[in-house]
Amino acid sequence: MADQRALAAIDRIERALARIEQGAERLKSGGADSERLRHAHDALKRKVAGAIGELDLIIDQAERG
């Protein structure tokens, strides 16, 4: 059950990241705020990567018992 919740959380994170990346692609065309948004996107991407890493550790610990 914990594995299912963790996998569901990872799936939600991956879908959110995909939406963010799609938005970032649209911003590449330029605009006054594009640089600020690009930095925010990069920061969020790092945060999501960290969350996925933490989930990996939790899953690994759960599997080891």
PDB file of N, CA, C and O in Angstrom:
ATOM      1  N   MET A   1       0.821  -1.187   0.000  1.00  0.00           N
ATOM      2  CA  MET A   1       0.000   0.000   0.000  1.00  0.00           C
ATOM      3  C   MET A   1       0.864   1.249   0.000  1.00  0.00           C
ATOM      4  O   MET A   1       0.579   2.193  -0.709  1.00  0.00           O
ATOM      5  N   ALA A   2       1.923   1.259   0.804  1.00  0.00           N
ATOM      6  CA  ALA A   2       2.815   2.411   0.830  1.00  0.00           C
ATOM      7  C   ALA A   2       3.484   2.591  -0.521  1.00  0.00           C
ATOM      8  O   ALA A   2       3.690   3.720  -0.968  1.00  0.00           O
ATOM      9  N   ASP A   3       3.817   1.466  -1.161  1.00  0.00           N
ATOM     10  CA  ASP A   3       4.433   1.546  -2.486  1.00  0.00           C
ATOM     11  C   ASP A   3       3.487   2.180  -3.484  1.00  0.00           C
ATOM     12  O   ASP A   3       3.909   2.979  -4.315  1.00  0.00           O
ATOM     13  N   GLN A   4       2.199   1.849  -3.406  1.00  0.00           N
ATOM     14  CA  GLN A   4       1.224   2.430  -4.324  1.00  0.00           C
ATOM     15  C   GLN A   4       1.102   3.926  -4.110  1.00  0.00           C
ATOM     16  O   GLN A   4       1.014   4.685  -5.065  1.00  0.00           O
ATOM     17  N   ARG A   5       1.107   4.361  -2.870  1.00  0.00           N
ATOM     18  CA  ARG A   5       1.027   5.797  -2.584  1.00  0.00           C
ATOM     19  C   ARG A   5       2.269   6.508  -3.089  1.00  0.00           C
ATOM     20  O   ARG A   5       2.182   7.597  -3.655  1.00  0.00           O
ATOM     21  N   ALA A   6       3.427   5.894  -2.893  1.00  0.00           N
ATOM     22  CA  ALA A   6       4.669   6.508  -3.362  1.00  0.00           C
ATOM     23  C   ALA A   6       4.677   6.587  -4.887  1.00  0.00           C
ATOM     24  O   ALA A   6       5.063   7.614  -5.452  1.00  0.00           O
ATOM     25  N   LEU A   7       4.242   5.525  -5.544  1.00  0.00           N
ATOM     26  CA  LEU A   7       4.197   5.533  -7.010  1.00  0.00           C
ATOM     27  C   LEU A   7       3.195   6.564  -7.516  1.00  0.00           C
ATOM     28  O   LEU A   7       3.459   7.247  -8.516  1.00  0.00           O
ATOM     29  N   ALA A   8       2.074   6.704  -6.835  1.00  0.00           N
ATOM     30  CA  ALA A   8       1.086   7.715  -7.223  1.00  0.00           C
ATOM     31  C   ALA A   8       1.661   9.117  -7.051  1.00  0.00           C
ATOM     32  O   ALA A   8       1.448   9.992  -7.896  1.00  0.00           O
ATOM     33  N   ALA A   9       2.405   9.320  -5.970  1.00  0.00           N
ATOM     34  CA  ALA A   9       3.032  10.628  -5.744  1.00  0.00           C
ATOM     35  C   ALA A   9       4.061  10.925  -6.827  1.00  0.00           C
ATOM     36  O   ALA A   9       4.118  12.044  -7.349  1.00  0.00           O
ATOM     37  N   ILE A  10       4.857   9.948  -7.173  1.00  0.00           N
ATOM     38  CA  ILE A  10       5.852  10.125  -8.236  1.00  0.00           C
ATOM     39  C   ILE A  10       5.158  10.448  -9.544  1.00  0.00           C
ATOM     40  O   ILE A  10       5.596  11.337 -10.290  1.00  0.00           O
ATOM     41  N   ASP A  11       4.064   9.761  -9.833  1.00  0.00           N
ATOM     42  CA  ASP A  11       3.317  10.012 -11.069  1.00  0.00           C
ATOM     43  C   ASP A  11       2.803  11.447 -11.105  1.00  0.00           C
ATOM     44  O   ASP A  11       2.920  12.129 -12.127  1.00  0.00           O
ATOM     45  N   ARG A  12       2.253  11.928  -9.980  1.00  0.00           N
ATOM     46  CA  ARG A  12       1.758  13.311  -9.932  1.00  0.00           C
ATOM     47  C   ARG A  12       2.898  14.301 -10.128  1.00  0.00           C
ATOM     48  O   ARG A  12       2.756  15.304 -10.837  1.00  0.00           O
ATOM     49  N   ILE A  13       4.040  14.039  -9.524  1.00  0.00           N
ATOM     50  CA  ILE A  13       5.195  14.918  -9.668  1.00  0.00           C
ATOM     51  C   ILE A  13       5.663  14.943 -11.113  1.00  0.00           C
ATOM     52  O   ILE A  13       5.944  16.011 -11.665  1.00  0.00           O
ATOM     53  N   GLU A  14       5.724  13.780 -11.737  1.00  0.00           N
ATOM     54  CA  GLU A  14       6.180  13.718 -13.128  1.00  0.00           C
ATOM     55  C   GLU A  14       5.216  14.446 -14.059  1.00  0.00           C
ATOM     56  O   GLU A  14       5.642  15.142 -14.978  1.00  0.00           O
ATOM     57  N   ARG A  15       3.906  14.315 -13.817  1.00  0.00           N
ATOM     58  CA  ARG A  15       2.935  15.023 -14.649  1.00  0.00           C
ATOM     59  C   ARG A  15       3.052  16.526 -14.458  1.00  0.00           C
ATOM     60  O   ARG A  15       2.973  17.292 -15.425  1.00  0.00           O
ATOM     61  N   ALA A  16       3.253  16.965 -13.216  1.00  0.00           N
ATOM     62  CA  ALA A  16       3.419  18.400 -12.952  1.00  0.00           C
ATOM     63  C   ALA A  16       4.675  18.915 -13.636  1.00  0.00           C
ATOM     64  O   ALA A  16       4.662  19.990 -14.237  1.00  0.00           O
ATOM     65  N   LEU A  17       5.752  18.153 -13.557  1.00  0.00           N
ATOM     66  CA  LEU A  17       6.997  18.562 -14.200  1.00  0.00           C
ATOM     67  C   LEU A  17       6.820  18.651 -15.711  1.00  0.00           C
ATOM     68  O   LEU A  17       7.320  19.582 -16.344  1.00  0.00           O
ATOM     69  N   ALA A  18       6.083  17.723 -16.288  1.00  0.00           N
ATOM     70  CA  ALA A  18       5.829  17.761 -17.731  1.00  0.00           C
ATOM     71  C   ALA A  18       5.069  19.027 -18.106  1.00  0.00           C
ATOM     72  O   ALA A  18       5.389  19.677 -19.114  1.00  0.00           O
ATOM     73  N   ARG A  19       4.073  19.405 -17.289  1.00  0.00           N
ATOM     74  CA  ARG A  19       3.324  20.642 -17.574  1.00  0.00           C
ATOM     75  C   ARG A  19       4.228  21.859 -17.452  1.00  0.00           C
ATOM     76  O   ARG A  19       4.157  22.787 -18.263  1.00  0.00           O
ATOM     77  N   ILE A  20       5.092  21.851 -16.460  1.00  0.00           N
ATOM     78  CA  ILE A  20       6.020  22.972 -16.273  1.00  0.00           C
ATOM     79  C   ILE A  20       6.959  23.081 -17.464  1.00  0.00           C
ATOM     80  O   ILE A  20       7.212  24.170 -17.984  1.00  0.00           O
ATOM     81  N   GLU A  21       7.481  21.938 -17.902  1.00  0.00           N
ATOM     82  CA  GLU A  21       8.401  21.949 -19.039  1.00  0.00           C
ATOM     83  C   GLU A  21       7.707  22.411 -20.317  1.00  0.00           C
ATOM     84  O   GLU A  21       8.298  23.136 -21.119  1.00  0.00           O
ATOM     85  N   GLN A  22       6.448  22.038 -20.505  1.00  0.00           N
ATOM     86  CA  GLN A  22       5.699  22.513 -21.669  1.00  0.00           C
ATOM     87  C   GLN A  22       5.557  24.026 -21.620  1.00  0.00           C
ATOM     88  O   GLN A  22       5.716  24.708 -22.637  1.00  0.00           O
ATOM     89  N   GLY A  23       5.252  24.545 -20.453  1.00  0.00           N
ATOM     90  CA  GLY A  23       5.145  25.996 -20.297  1.00  0.00           C
ATOM     91  C   GLY A  23       6.469  26.683 -20.549  1.00  0.00           C
ATOM     92  O   GLY A  23       6.520  27.751 -21.167  1.00  0.00           O
ATOM     93  N   ALA A  24       7.547  26.077 -20.107  1.00  0.00           N
ATOM     94  CA  ALA A  24       8.877  26.657 -20.318  1.00  0.00           C
ATOM     95  C   ALA A  24       9.217  26.698 -21.797  1.00  0.00           C
ATOM     96  O   ALA A  24       9.834  27.663 -22.275  1.00  0.00           O
ATOM     97  N   GLU A  25       8.813  25.666 -22.531  1.00  0.00           N
ATOM     98  CA  GLU A  25       9.062  25.651 -23.972  1.00  0.00           C
ATOM     99  C   GLU A  25       8.352  26.821 -24.642  1.00  0.00           C
ATOM    100  O   GLU A  25       8.897  27.464 -25.538  1.00  0.00           O
ATOM    101  N   ARG A  26       7.136  27.102 -24.206  1.00  0.00           N
ATOM    102  CA  ARG A  26       6.389  28.228 -24.775  1.00  0.00           C
ATOM    103  C   ARG A  26       7.059  29.553 -24.450  1.00  0.00           C
ATOM    104  O   ARG A  26       6.999  30.492 -25.236  1.00  0.00           O
ATOM    105  N   LEU A  27       7.719  29.611 -23.299  1.00  0.00           N
ATOM    106  CA  LEU A  27       8.365  30.858 -22.892  1.00  0.00           C
ATOM    107  C   LEU A  27       9.676  31.112 -23.624  1.00  0.00           C
ATOM    108  O   LEU A  27      10.176  32.230 -23.618  1.00  0.00           O
ATOM    109  N   LYS A  28      10.242  30.082 -24.224  1.00  0.00           N
ATOM    110  CA  LYS A  28      11.513  30.255 -24.912  1.00  0.00           C
ATOM    111  C   LYS A  28      11.436  31.277 -26.036  1.00  0.00           C
ATOM    112  O   LYS A  28      12.452  31.802 -26.463  1.00  0.00           O
ATOM    113  N   SER A  29      10.227  31.565 -26.462  1.00  0.00           N
ATOM    114  CA  SER A  29      10.063  32.536 -27.535  1.00  0.00           C
ATOM    115  C   SER A  29      10.402  33.956 -27.080  1.00  0.00           C
ATOM    116  O   SER A  29      10.572  34.841 -27.894  1.00  0.00           O
ATOM    117  N   GLY A  30      10.517  34.140 -25.782  1.00  0.00           N
ATOM    118  CA  GLY A  30      10.955  35.444 -25.280  1.00  0.00           C
ATOM    119  C   GLY A  30       9.905  36.110 -24.430  1.00  0.00           C
ATOM    120  O   GLY A  30       8.930  35.520 -24.020  1.00  0.00           O
ATOM    121  N   GLY A  31      10.123  37.368 -24.162  1.00  0.00           N
ATOM    122  CA  GLY A  31       9.216  38.141 -23.328  1.00  0.00           C
ATOM    123  C   GLY A  31       9.971  38.698 -22.138  1.00  0.00           C
ATOM    124  O   GLY A  31      11.039  38.223 -21.780  1.00  0.00           O
ATOM    125  N   ALA A  32       9.412  39.731 -21.543  1.00  0.00           N
ATOM    126  CA  ALA A  32      10.077  40.430 -20.444  1.00  0.00           C
ATOM    127  C   ALA A  32      10.285  39.542 -19.225  1.00  0.00           C
ATOM    128  O   ALA A  32      11.303  39.638 -18.549  1.00  0.00           O
ATOM    129  N   ASP A  33       9.342  38.685 -18.958  1.00  0.00           N
ATOM    130  CA  ASP A  33       9.422  37.852 -17.756  1.00  0.00           C
ATOM    131  C   ASP A  33      10.037  36.483 -18.007  1.00  0.00           C
ATOM    132  O   ASP A  33      10.159  35.684 -17.083  1.00  0.00           O
ATOM    133  N   SER A  34      10.423  36.200 -19.240  1.00  0.00           N
ATOM    134  CA  SER A  34      10.870  34.846 -19.557  1.00  0.00           C
ATOM    135  C   SER A  34      12.112  34.430 -18.762  1.00  0.00           C
ATOM    136  O   SER A  34      12.201  33.284 -18.337  1.00  0.00           O
ATOM    137  N   GLU A  35      13.040  35.331 -18.537  1.00  0.00           N
ATOM    138  CA  GLU A  35      14.253  34.976 -17.786  1.00  0.00           C
ATOM    139  C   GLU A  35      13.920  34.675 -16.332  1.00  0.00           C
ATOM    140  O   GLU A  35      14.398  33.686 -15.769  1.00  0.00           O
ATOM    141  N   ARG A  36      13.071  35.463 -15.729  1.00  0.00           N
ATOM    142  CA  ARG A  36      12.650  35.228 -14.346  1.00  0.00           C
ATOM    143  C   ARG A  36      11.912  33.901 -14.238  1.00  0.00           C
ATOM    144  O   ARG A  36      12.164  33.113 -13.324  1.00  0.00           O
ATOM    145  N   LEU A  37      11.037  33.647 -15.175  1.00  0.00           N
ATOM    146  CA  LEU A  37      10.285  32.397 -15.163  1.00  0.00           C
ATOM    147  C   LEU A  37      11.190  31.196 -15.424  1.00  0.00           C
ATOM    148  O   LEU A  37      10.989  30.124 -14.860  1.00  0.00           O
ATOM    149  N   ARG A  38      12.192  31.380 -16.257  1.00  0.00           N
ATOM    150  CA  ARG A  38      13.135  30.304 -16.532  1.00  0.00           C
ATOM    151  C   ARG A  38      13.887  29.920 -15.255  1.00  0.00           C
ATOM    152  O   ARG A  38      14.085  28.744 -14.957  1.00  0.00           O
ATOM    153  N   HIS A  39      14.284  30.935 -14.480  1.00  0.00           N
ATOM    154  CA  HIS A  39      14.966  30.663 -13.209  1.00  0.00           C
ATOM    155  C   HIS A  39      14.030  29.961 -12.225  1.00  0.00           C
ATOM    156  O   HIS A  39      14.435  29.027 -11.518  1.00  0.00           O
ATOM    157  N   ALA A  40      12.778  30.408 -12.186  1.00  0.00           N
ATOM    158  CA  ALA A  40      11.802  29.775 -11.300  1.00  0.00           C
ATOM    159  C   ALA A  40      11.574  28.321 -11.722  1.00  0.00           C
ATOM    160  O   ALA A  40      11.473  27.425 -10.871  1.00  0.00           O
ATOM    161  N   HIS A  41      11.527  28.081 -13.012  1.00  0.00           N
ATOM    162  CA  HIS A  41      11.350  26.725 -13.533  1.00  0.00           C
ATOM    163  C   HIS A  41      12.525  25.847 -13.125  1.00  0.00           C
ATOM    164  O   HIS A  41      12.345  24.719 -12.669  1.00  0.00           O
ATOM    165  N   ASP A  42      13.728  26.361 -13.286  1.00  0.00           N
ATOM    166  CA  ASP A  42      14.913  25.588 -12.917  1.00  0.00           C
ATOM    167  C   ASP A  42      14.915  25.262 -11.428  1.00  0.00           C
ATOM    168  O   ASP A  42      15.250  24.142 -11.034  1.00  0.00           O
ATOM    169  N   ALA A  43      14.527  26.235 -10.607  1.00  0.00           N
ATOM    170  CA  ALA A  43      14.482  26.002  -9.161  1.00  0.00           C
ATOM    171  C   ALA A  43      13.441  24.944  -8.819  1.00  0.00           C
ATOM    172  O   ALA A  43      13.697  24.042  -8.006  1.00  0.00           O
ATOM    173  N   LEU A  44      12.289  25.022  -9.451  1.00  0.00           N
ATOM    174  CA  LEU A  44      11.242  24.041  -9.198  1.00  0.00           C
ATOM    175  C   LEU A  44      11.661  22.657  -9.681  1.00  0.00           C
ATOM    176  O   LEU A  44      11.405  21.651  -9.014  1.00  0.00           O
ATOM    177  N   LYS A  45      12.342  22.615 -10.809  1.00  0.00           N
ATOM    178  CA  LYS A  45      12.816  21.336 -11.348  1.00  0.00           C
ATOM    179  C   LYS A  45      13.793  20.677 -10.365  1.00  0.00           C
ATOM    180  O   LYS A  45      13.723  19.475 -10.127  1.00  0.00           O
ATOM    181  N   ARG A  46      14.695  21.478  -9.772  1.00  0.00           N
ATOM    182  CA  ARG A  46      15.628  20.943  -8.779  1.00  0.00           C
ATOM    183  C   ARG A  46      14.880  20.442  -7.548  1.00  0.00           C
ATOM    184  O   ARG A  46      15.203  19.392  -6.988  1.00  0.00           O
ATOM    185  N   LYS A  47      13.857  21.184  -7.143  1.00  0.00           N
ATOM    186  CA  LYS A  47      13.073  20.802  -5.973  1.00  0.00           C
ATOM    187  C   LYS A  47      12.347  19.475  -6.222  1.00  0.00           C
ATOM    188  O   LYS A  47      12.324  18.597  -5.355  1.00  0.00           O
ATOM    189  N   VAL A  48      11.774  19.332  -7.398  1.00  0.00           N
ATOM    190  CA  VAL A  48      11.072  18.096  -7.755  1.00  0.00           C
ATOM    191  C   VAL A  48      12.065  16.933  -7.806  1.00  0.00           C
ATOM    192  O   VAL A  48      11.775  15.834  -7.321  1.00  0.00           O
ATOM    193  N   ALA A  49      13.228  17.165  -8.382  1.00  0.00           N
ATOM    194  CA  ALA A  49      14.247  16.113  -8.441  1.00  0.00           C
ATOM    195  C   ALA A  49      14.633  15.680  -7.029  1.00  0.00           C
ATOM    196  O   ALA A  49      14.801  14.484  -6.762  1.00  0.00           O
ATOM    197  N   GLY A  50      14.747  16.628  -6.122  1.00  0.00           N
ATOM    198  CA  GLY A  50      15.057  16.304  -4.732  1.00  0.00           C
ATOM    199  C   GLY A  50      13.947  15.499  -4.079  1.00  0.00           C
ATOM    200  O   GLY A  50      14.204  14.531  -3.352  1.00  0.00           O
ATOM    201  N   ALA A  51      12.696  15.863  -4.361  1.00  0.00           N
ATOM    202  CA  ALA A  51      11.557  15.134  -3.806  1.00  0.00           C
ATOM    203  C   ALA A  51      11.529  13.703  -4.328  1.00  0.00           C
ATOM    204  O   ALA A  51      11.267  12.760  -3.576  1.00  0.00           O
ATOM    205  N   ILE A  52      11.826  13.538  -5.604  1.00  0.00           N
ATOM    206  CA  ILE A  52      11.861  12.187  -6.177  1.00  0.00           C
ATOM    207  C   ILE A  52      12.984  11.381  -5.535  1.00  0.00           C
ATOM    208  O   ILE A  52      12.816  10.202  -5.225  1.00  0.00           O
ATOM    209  N   GLY A  53      14.116  12.014  -5.300  1.00  0.00           N
ATOM    210  CA  GLY A  53      15.216  11.336  -4.620  1.00  0.00           C
ATOM    211  C   GLY A  53      14.825  10.887  -3.223  1.00  0.00           C
ATOM    212  O   GLY A  53      15.158   9.774  -2.795  1.00  0.00           O
ATOM    213  N   GLU A  54      14.111  11.750  -2.508  1.00  0.00           N
ATOM    214  CA  GLU A  54      13.649  11.390  -1.167  1.00  0.00           C
ATOM    215  C   GLU A  54      12.669  10.218  -1.229  1.00  0.00           C
ATOM    216  O   GLU A  54      12.726   9.309  -0.391  1.00  0.00           O
ATOM    217  N   LEU A  55      11.777  10.247  -2.211  1.00  0.00           N
ATOM    218  CA  LEU A  55      10.835   9.134  -2.371  1.00  0.00           C
ATOM    219  C   LEU A  55      11.577   7.844  -2.678  1.00  0.00           C
ATOM    220  O   LEU A  55      11.214   6.782  -2.166  1.00  0.00           O
ATOM    221  N   ASP A  56      12.596   7.930  -3.498  1.00  0.00           N
ATOM    222  CA  ASP A  56      13.411   6.738  -3.786  1.00  0.00           C
ATOM    223  C   ASP A  56      14.005   6.168  -2.507  1.00  0.00           C
ATOM    224  O   ASP A  56      14.017   4.946  -2.311  1.00  0.00           O
ATOM    225  N   LEU A  57      14.510   7.039  -1.631  1.00  0.00           N
ATOM    226  CA  LEU A  57      15.082   6.575  -0.374  1.00  0.00           C
ATOM    227  C   LEU A  57      14.027   5.918   0.506  1.00  0.00           C
ATOM    228  O   LEU A  57      14.267   4.876   1.122  1.00  0.00           O
ATOM    229  N   ILE A  58      12.851   6.520   0.573  1.00  0.00           N
ATOM    230  CA  ILE A  58      11.758   5.974   1.386  1.00  0.00           C
ATOM    231  C   ILE A  58      11.358   4.598   0.862  1.00  0.00           C
ATOM    232  O   ILE A  58      11.184   3.657   1.635  1.00  0.00           O
ATOM    233  N   ILE A  59      11.232   4.494  -0.444  1.00  0.00           N
ATOM    234  CA  ILE A  59      10.861   3.208  -1.047  1.00  0.00           C
ATOM    235  C   ILE A  59      11.940   2.164  -0.792  1.00  0.00           C
ATOM    236  O   ILE A  59      11.641   1.019  -0.426  1.00  0.00           O
ATOM    237  N   ASP A  60      13.197   2.580  -0.933  1.00  0.00           N
ATOM    238  CA  ASP A  60      14.303   1.655  -0.686  1.00  0.00           C
ATOM    239  C   ASP A  60      14.297   1.156   0.764  1.00  0.00           C
ATOM    240  O   ASP A  60      14.453  -0.032   1.021  1.00  0.00           O
ATOM    241  N   GLN A  61      14.088   2.085   1.707  1.00  0.00           N
ATOM    242  CA  GLN A  61      14.032   1.697   3.119  1.00  0.00           C
ATOM    243  C   GLN A  61      12.861   0.775   3.412  1.00  0.00           C
ATOM    244  O   GLN A  61      12.981  -0.181   4.172  1.00  0.00           O
ATOM    245  N   ALA A  62      11.712   1.059   2.779  1.00  0.00           N
ATOM    246  CA  ALA A  62      10.527   0.221   2.986  1.00  0.00           C
ATOM    247  C   ALA A  62      10.757  -1.188   2.450  1.00  0.00           C
ATOM    248  O   ALA A  62      10.322  -2.172   3.047  1.00  0.00           O
ATOM    249  N   GLU A  63      11.447  -1.279   1.316  1.00  0.00           N
ATOM    250  CA  GLU A  63      11.707  -2.587   0.732  1.00  0.00           C
ATOM    251  C   GLU A  63      12.683  -3.403   1.577  1.00  0.00           C
ATOM    252  O   GLU A  63      12.609  -4.619   1.603  1.00  0.00           O
ATOM    253  N   ARG A  64      13.579  -2.710   2.264  1.00  0.00           N
ATOM    254  CA  ARG A  64      14.550  -3.410   3.112  1.00  0.00           C
ATOM    255  C   ARG A  64      13.957  -3.797   4.462  1.00  0.00           C
ATOM    256  O   ARG A  64      14.526  -4.601   5.179  1.00  0.00           O
ATOM    257  N   GLY A  65      12.815  -3.178   4.782  1.00  0.00           N
ATOM    258  CA  GLY A  65      12.117  -3.527   6.007  1.00  0.00           C
ATOM    259  C   GLY A  65      12.659  -2.854   7.184  1.00  0.00           C
ATOM    260  O   GLY A  65      12.639  -3.062   8.274  1.00  0.00           O
TER     261      GLY A  65
END
